[in-house]
PDB file of C-alpha atoms in Angstrom:
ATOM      1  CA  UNK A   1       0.000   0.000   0.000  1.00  0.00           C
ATOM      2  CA  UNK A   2       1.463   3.200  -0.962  1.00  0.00           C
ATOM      3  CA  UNK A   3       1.618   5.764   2.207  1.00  0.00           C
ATOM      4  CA  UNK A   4       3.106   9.420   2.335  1.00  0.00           C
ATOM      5  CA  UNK A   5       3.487  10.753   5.840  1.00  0.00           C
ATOM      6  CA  UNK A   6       4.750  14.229   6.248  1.00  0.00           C
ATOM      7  CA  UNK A   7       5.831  15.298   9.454  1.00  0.00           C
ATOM      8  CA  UNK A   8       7.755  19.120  10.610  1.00  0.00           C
ATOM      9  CA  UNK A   9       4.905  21.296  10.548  1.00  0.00           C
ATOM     10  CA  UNK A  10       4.142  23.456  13.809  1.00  0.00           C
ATOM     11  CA  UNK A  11       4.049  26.612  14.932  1.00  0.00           C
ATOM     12  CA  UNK A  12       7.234  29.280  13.990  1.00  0.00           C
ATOM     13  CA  UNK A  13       7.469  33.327  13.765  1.00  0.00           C
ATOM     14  CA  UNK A  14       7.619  35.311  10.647  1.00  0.00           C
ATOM     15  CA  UNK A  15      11.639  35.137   9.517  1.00  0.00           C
ATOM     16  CA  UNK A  16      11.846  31.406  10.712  1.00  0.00           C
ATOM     17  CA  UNK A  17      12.664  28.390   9.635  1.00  0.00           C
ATOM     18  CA  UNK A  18      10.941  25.059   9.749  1.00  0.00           C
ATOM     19  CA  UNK A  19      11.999  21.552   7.489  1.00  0.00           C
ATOM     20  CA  UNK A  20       9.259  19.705   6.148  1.00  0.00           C
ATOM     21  CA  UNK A  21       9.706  15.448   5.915  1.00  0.00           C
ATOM     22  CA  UNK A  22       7.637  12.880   3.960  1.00  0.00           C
ATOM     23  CA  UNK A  23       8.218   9.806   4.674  1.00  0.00           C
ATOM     24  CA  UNK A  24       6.984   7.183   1.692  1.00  0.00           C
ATOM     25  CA  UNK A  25       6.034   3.546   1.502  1.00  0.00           C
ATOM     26  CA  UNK A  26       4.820   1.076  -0.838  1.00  0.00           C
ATOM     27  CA  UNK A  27       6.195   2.039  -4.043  1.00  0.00           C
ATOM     28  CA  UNK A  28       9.640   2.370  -5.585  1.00  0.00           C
ATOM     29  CA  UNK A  29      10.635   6.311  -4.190  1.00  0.00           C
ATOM     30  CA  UNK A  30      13.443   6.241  -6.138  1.00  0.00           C
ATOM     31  CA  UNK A  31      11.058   5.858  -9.415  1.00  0.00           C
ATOM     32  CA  UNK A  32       8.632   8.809  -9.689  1.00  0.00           C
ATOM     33  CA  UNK A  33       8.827  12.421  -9.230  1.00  0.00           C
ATOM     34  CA  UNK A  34       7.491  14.477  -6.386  1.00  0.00           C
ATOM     35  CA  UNK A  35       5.483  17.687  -5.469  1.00  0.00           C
ATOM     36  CA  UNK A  36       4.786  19.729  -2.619  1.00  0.00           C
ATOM     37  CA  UNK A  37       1.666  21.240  -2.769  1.00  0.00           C
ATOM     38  CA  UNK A  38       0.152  23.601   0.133  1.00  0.00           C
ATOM     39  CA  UNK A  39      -3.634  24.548   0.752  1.00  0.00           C
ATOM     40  CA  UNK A  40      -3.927  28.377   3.294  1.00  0.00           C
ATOM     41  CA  UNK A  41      -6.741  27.604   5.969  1.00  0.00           C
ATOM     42  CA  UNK A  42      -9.979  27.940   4.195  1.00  0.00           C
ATOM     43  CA  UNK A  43      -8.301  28.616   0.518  1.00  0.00           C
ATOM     44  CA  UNK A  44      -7.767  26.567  -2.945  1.00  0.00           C
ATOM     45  CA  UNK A  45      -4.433  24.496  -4.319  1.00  0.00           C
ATOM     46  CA  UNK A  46      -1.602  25.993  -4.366  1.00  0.00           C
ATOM     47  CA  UNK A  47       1.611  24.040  -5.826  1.00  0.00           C
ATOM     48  CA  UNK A  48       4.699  25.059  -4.460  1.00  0.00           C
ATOM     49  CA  UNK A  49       7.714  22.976  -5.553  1.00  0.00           C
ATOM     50  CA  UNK A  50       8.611  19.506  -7.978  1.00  0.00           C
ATOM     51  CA  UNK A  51      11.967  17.579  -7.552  1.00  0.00           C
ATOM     52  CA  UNK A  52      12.674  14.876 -10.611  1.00  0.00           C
ATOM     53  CA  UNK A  53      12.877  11.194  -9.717  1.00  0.00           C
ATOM     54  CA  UNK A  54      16.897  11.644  -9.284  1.00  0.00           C
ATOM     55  CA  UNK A  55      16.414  14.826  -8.070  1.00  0.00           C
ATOM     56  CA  UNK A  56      18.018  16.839 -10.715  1.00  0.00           C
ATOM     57  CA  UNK A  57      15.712  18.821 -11.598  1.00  0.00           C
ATOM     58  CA  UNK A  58      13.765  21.277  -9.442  1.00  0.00           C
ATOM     59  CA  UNK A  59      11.033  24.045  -9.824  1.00  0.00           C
ATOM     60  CA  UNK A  60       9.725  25.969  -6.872  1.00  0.00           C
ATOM     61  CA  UNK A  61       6.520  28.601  -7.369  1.00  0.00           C
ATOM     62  CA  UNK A  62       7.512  32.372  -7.563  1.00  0.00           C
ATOM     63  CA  UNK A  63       6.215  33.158  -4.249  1.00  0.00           C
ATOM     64  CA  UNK A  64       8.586  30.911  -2.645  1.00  0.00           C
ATOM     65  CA  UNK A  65      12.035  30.924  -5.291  1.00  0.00           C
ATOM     66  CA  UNK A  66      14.534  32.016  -2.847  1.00  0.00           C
ATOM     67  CA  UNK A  67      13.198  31.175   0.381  1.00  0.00           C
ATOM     68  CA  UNK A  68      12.359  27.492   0.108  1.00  0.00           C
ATOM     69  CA  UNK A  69      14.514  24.197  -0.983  1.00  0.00           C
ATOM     70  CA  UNK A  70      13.385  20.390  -1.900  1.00  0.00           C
ATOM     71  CA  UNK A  71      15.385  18.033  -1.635  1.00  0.00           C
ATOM     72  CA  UNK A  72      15.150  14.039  -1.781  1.00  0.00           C
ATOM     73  CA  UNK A  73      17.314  11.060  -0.340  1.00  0.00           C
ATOM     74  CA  UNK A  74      16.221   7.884  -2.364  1.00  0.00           C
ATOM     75  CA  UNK A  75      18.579   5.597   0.399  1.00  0.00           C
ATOM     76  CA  UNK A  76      15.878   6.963   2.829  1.00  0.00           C
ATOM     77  CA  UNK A  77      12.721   7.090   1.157  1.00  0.00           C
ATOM     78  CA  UNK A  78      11.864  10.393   1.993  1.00  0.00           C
ATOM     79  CA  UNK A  79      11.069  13.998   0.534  1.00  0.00           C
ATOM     80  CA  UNK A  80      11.882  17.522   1.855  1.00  0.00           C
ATOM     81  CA  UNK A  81      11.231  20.853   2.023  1.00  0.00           C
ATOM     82  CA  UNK A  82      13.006  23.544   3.547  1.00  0.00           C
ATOM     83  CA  UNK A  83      11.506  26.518   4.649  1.00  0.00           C
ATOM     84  CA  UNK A  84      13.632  29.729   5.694  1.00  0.00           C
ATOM     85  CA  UNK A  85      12.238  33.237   5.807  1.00  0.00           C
ATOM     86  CA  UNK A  86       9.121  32.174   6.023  1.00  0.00           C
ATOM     87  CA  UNK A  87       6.016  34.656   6.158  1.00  0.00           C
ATOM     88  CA  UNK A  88       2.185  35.015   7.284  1.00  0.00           C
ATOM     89  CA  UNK A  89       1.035  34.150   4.158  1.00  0.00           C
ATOM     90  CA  UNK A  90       2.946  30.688   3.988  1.00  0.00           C
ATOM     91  CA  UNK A  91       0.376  29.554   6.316  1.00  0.00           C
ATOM     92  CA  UNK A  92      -0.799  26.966   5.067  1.00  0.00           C
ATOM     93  CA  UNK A  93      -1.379  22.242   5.405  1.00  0.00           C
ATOM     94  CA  UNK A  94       1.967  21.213   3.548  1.00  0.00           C
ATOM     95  CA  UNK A  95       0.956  18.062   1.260  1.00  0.00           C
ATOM     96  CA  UNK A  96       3.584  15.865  -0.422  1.00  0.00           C
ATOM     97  CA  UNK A  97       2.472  14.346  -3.562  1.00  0.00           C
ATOM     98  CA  UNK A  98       3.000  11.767  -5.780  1.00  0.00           C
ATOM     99  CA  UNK A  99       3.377  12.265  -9.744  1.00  0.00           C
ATOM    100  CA  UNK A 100       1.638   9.226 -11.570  1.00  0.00           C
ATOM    101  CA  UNK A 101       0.848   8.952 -14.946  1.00  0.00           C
ATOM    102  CA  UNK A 102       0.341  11.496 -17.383  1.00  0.00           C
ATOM    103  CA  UNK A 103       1.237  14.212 -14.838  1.00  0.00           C
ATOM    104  CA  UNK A 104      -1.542  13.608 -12.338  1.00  0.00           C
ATOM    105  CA  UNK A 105      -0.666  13.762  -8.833  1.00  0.00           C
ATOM    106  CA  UNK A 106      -2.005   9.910  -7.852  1.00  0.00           C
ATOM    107  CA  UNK A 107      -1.355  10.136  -4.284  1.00  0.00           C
ATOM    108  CA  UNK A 108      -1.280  12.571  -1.351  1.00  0.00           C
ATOM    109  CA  UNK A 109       0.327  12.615   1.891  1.00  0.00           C
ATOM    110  CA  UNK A 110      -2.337  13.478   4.657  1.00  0.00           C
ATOM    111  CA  UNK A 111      -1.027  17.129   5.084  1.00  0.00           C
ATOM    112  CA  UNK A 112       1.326  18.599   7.975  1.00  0.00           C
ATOM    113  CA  UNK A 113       0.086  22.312   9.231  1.00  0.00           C
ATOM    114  CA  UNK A 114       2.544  25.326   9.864  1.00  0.00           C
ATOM    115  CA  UNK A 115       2.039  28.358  10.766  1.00  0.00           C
ATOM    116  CA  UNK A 116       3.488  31.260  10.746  1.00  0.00           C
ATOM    117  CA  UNK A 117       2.537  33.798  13.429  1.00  0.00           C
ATOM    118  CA  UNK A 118       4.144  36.081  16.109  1.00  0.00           C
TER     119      UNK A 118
ATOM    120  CA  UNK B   1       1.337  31.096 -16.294  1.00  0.00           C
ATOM    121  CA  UNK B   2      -1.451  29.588 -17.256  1.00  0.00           C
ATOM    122  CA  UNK B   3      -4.375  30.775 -15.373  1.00  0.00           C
ATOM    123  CA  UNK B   4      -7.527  28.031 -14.775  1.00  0.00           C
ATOM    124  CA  UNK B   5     -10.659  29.145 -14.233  1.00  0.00           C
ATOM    125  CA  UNK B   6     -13.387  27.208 -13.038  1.00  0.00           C
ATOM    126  CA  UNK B   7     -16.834  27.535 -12.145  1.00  0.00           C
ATOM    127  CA  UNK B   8     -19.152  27.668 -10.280  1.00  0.00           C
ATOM    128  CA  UNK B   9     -17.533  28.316  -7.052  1.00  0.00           C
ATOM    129  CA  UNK B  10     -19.923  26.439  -5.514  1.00  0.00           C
ATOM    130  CA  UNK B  11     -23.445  24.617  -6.258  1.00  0.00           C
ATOM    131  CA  UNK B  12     -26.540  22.879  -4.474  1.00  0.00           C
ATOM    132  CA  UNK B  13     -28.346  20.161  -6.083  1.00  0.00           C
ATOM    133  CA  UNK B  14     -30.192  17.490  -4.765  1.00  0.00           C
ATOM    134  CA  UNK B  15     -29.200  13.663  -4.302  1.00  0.00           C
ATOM    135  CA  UNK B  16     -30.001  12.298  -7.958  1.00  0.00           C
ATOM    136  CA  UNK B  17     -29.277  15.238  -9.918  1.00  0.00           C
ATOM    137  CA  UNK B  18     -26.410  15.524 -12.422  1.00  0.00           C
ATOM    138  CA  UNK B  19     -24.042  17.800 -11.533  1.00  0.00           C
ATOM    139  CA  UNK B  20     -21.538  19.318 -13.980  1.00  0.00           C
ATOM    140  CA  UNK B  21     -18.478  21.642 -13.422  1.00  0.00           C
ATOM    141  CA  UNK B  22     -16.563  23.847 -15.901  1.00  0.00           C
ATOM    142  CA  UNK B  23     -12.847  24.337 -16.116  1.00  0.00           C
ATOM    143  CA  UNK B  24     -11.406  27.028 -18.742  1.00  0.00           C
ATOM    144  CA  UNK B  25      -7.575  27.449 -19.423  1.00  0.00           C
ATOM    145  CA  UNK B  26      -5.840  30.545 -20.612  1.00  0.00           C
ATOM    146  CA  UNK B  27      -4.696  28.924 -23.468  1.00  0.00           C
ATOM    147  CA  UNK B  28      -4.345  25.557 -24.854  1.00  0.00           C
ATOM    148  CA  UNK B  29      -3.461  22.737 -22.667  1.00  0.00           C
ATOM    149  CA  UNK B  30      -4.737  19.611 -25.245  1.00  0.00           C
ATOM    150  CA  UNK B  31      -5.965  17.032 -22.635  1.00  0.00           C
ATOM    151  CA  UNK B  32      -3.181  17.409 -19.846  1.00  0.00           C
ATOM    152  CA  UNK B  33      -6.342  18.090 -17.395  1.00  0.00           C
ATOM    153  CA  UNK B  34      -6.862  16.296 -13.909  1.00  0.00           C
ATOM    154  CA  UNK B  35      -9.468  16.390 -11.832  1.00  0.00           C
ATOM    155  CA  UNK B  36      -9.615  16.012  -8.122  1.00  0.00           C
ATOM    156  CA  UNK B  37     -11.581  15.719  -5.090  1.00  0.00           C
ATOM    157  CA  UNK B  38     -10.984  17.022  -1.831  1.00  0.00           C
ATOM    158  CA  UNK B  39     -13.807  16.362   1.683  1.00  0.00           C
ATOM    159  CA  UNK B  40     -13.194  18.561   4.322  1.00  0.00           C
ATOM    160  CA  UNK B  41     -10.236  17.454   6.459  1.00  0.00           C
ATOM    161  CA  UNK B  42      -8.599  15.427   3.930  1.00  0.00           C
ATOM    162  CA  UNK B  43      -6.515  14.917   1.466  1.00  0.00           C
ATOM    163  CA  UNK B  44      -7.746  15.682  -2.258  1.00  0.00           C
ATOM    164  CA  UNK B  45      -7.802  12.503  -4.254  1.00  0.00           C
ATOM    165  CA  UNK B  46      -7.325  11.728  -8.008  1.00  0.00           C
ATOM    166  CA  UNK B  47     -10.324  11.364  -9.728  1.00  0.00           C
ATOM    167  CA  UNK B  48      -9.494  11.693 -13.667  1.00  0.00           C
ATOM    168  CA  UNK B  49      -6.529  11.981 -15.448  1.00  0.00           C
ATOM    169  CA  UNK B  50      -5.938  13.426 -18.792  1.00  0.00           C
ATOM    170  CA  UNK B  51      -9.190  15.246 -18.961  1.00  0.00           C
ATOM    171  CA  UNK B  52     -11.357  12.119 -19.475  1.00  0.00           C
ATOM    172  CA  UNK B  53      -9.943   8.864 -18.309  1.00  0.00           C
ATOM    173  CA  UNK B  54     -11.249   7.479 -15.086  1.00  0.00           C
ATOM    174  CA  UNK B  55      -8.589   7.015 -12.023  1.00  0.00           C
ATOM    175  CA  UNK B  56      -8.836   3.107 -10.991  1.00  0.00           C
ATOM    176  CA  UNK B  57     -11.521   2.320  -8.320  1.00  0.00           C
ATOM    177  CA  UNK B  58     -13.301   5.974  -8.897  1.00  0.00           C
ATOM    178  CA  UNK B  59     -16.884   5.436  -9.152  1.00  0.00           C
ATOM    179  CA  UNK B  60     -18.380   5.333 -12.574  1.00  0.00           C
ATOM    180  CA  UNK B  61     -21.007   8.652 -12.122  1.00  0.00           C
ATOM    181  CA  UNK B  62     -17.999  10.520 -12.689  1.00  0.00           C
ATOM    182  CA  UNK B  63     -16.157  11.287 -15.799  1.00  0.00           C
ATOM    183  CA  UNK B  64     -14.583  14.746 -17.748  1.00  0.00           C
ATOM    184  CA  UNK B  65     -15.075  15.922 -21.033  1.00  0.00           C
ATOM    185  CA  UNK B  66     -12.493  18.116 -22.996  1.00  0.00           C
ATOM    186  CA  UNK B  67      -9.339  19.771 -24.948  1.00  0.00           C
ATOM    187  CA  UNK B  68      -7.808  22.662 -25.593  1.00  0.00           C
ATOM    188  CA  UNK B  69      -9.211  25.204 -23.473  1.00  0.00           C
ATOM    189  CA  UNK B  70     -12.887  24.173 -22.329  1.00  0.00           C
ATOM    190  CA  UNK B  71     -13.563  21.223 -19.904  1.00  0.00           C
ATOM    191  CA  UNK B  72     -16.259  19.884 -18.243  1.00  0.00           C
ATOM    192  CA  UNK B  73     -16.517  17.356 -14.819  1.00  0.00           C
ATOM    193  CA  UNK B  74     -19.854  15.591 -14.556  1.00  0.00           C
ATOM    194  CA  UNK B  75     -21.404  13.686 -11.653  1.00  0.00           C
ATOM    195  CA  UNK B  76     -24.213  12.062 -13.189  1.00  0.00           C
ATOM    196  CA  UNK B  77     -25.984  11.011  -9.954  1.00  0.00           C
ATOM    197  CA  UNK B  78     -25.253  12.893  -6.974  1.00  0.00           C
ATOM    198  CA  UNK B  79     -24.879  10.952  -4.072  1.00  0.00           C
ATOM    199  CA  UNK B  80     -24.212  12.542  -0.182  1.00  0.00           C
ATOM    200  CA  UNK B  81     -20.877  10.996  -0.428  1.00  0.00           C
ATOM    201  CA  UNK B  82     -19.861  12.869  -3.014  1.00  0.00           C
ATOM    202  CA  UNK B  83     -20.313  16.244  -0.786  1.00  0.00           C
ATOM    203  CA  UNK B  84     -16.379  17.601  -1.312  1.00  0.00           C
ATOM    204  CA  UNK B  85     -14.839  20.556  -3.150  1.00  0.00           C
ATOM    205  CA  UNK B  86     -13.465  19.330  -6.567  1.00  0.00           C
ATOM    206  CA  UNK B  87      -9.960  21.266  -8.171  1.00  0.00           C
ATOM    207  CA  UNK B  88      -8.920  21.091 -12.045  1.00  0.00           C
ATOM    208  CA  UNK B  89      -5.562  21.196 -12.411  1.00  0.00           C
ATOM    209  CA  UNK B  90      -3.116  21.700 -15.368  1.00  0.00           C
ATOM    210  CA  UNK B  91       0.142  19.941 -16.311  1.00  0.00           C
ATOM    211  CA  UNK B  92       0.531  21.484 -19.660  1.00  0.00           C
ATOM    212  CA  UNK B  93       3.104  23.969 -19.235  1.00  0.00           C
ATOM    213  CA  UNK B  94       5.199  23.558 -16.448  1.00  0.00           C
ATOM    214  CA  UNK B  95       6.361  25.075 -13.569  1.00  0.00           C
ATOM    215  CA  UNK B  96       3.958  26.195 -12.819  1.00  0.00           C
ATOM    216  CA  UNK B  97       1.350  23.412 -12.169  1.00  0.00           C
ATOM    217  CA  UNK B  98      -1.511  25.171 -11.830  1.00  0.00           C
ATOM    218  CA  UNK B  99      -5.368  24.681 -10.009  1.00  0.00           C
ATOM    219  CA  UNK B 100      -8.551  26.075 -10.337  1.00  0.00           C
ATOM    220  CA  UNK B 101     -10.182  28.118  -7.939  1.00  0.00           C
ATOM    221  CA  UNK B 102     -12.270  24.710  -6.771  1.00  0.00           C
ATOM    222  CA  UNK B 103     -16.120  24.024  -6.381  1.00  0.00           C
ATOM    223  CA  UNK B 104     -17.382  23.270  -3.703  1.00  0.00           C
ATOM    224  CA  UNK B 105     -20.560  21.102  -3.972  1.00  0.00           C
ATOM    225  CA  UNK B 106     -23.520  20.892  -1.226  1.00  0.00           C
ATOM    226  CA  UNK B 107     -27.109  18.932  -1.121  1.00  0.00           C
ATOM    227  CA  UNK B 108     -29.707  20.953  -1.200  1.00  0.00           C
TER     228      UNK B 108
END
């Protein structure tokens, strides 16, 4: 069975830091790309950053290029997201996701919460 | 970017009723359109892939329509499981992916 378990989230103040961890299961890590996408309380999708399957290649949304950093270590299973200077509005449930086939995003972790408040 | 904009923001129909939701890119995305659904507190899950084809173990009442620009998501039978807010989401043109604004569906 394929599980994604992020973990990392909590409570920090604007200018912090905080690292994000997803731990997977049930499928070949080292095979498929991943995402972190991140949902404000009450608000829509919002994608925030894609690591290849080697981890070679990396995007990150404009509203967090600079600030944030994925990473990935295959040996361990397990996804990452660093978060420095982080803001109010990065408020938000952290998923990790899953890239399947033809681009979709197949499966989801069940979310980790941060927040960013003084 | 490419901007995706979907509507309505939200709807009430009754258990029974088809229920259909519209997704519109900025500009042409062929069929690299997924759908998901998301119930409050959760996760969103994977409904369809590449505007039309049904994820496995998704119940048959839903499917997508689609290409280019317009697409539709239809729930032919609304049942009060499928209470959730549902997200389009492009793959097109990347980074970024990008969502729609999601629809959130109630009974009436």
């Amino acid at each position: 069975e394929v599980q994604l378990v992020e973990s990392g989230g909590g409570l920090v103040q604007p200018g912090g830091s905080l690292r994000l961890s997803c731990a997977a299961s049930g499928f070949t890590f080292s095979s498929y790309e991943m995402n972190w996408v991140r949902q404000a309380p009450g608000k829509g999708l919002e994608w925030v950053s894609y690591i290849s399957s080697s981890g070679s290649t990396i995007y990150y949304a404009d509203s967090v290029k600079g600030r944030f950093t994925i990473s990935r270590d295959n040996a361990k299973n397990s996804l990452y997201l660093q978060m420095n200077s982080l803001r109010a509005e990065d408020t938000a449930v952290y998923y990790c996701a899953r890239i399947g086939r033809s681009g979709s995003y197949d499966y989801w972790g069940q979310g980790t919460l941060v927040t960013v408040s003084s | 970017d490419i901007q995706m904009t979907q509507s309505p923001s939200s709807l009430s129909a009754s258990v029974g009723d088809r229920v259909t939701i519209t997704c519109q890119a900025s500009q042409d995305i062929s069929n690299y359109l997924n759908w998901y659904q998301q119930k409050p507190g959760k996760a969103p899950k994977l409904l369809i892939y590449d505007a039309s084809n049904l994820e496995t173990g998704v119940p048959s009442r839903f499917s997508g329509s689609g290409s280019g620009t317009d697409f539709t998501f239809t729930i032919s039978s609304l049942q009060p499981e499928d209470i959730a807010t549902y997200y389009c989401q492009q793959y097109d043109n990347l980074p970024p992916v990008t969502f729609g604004g999601g629809t959130k569906v109630e009974i009436k």
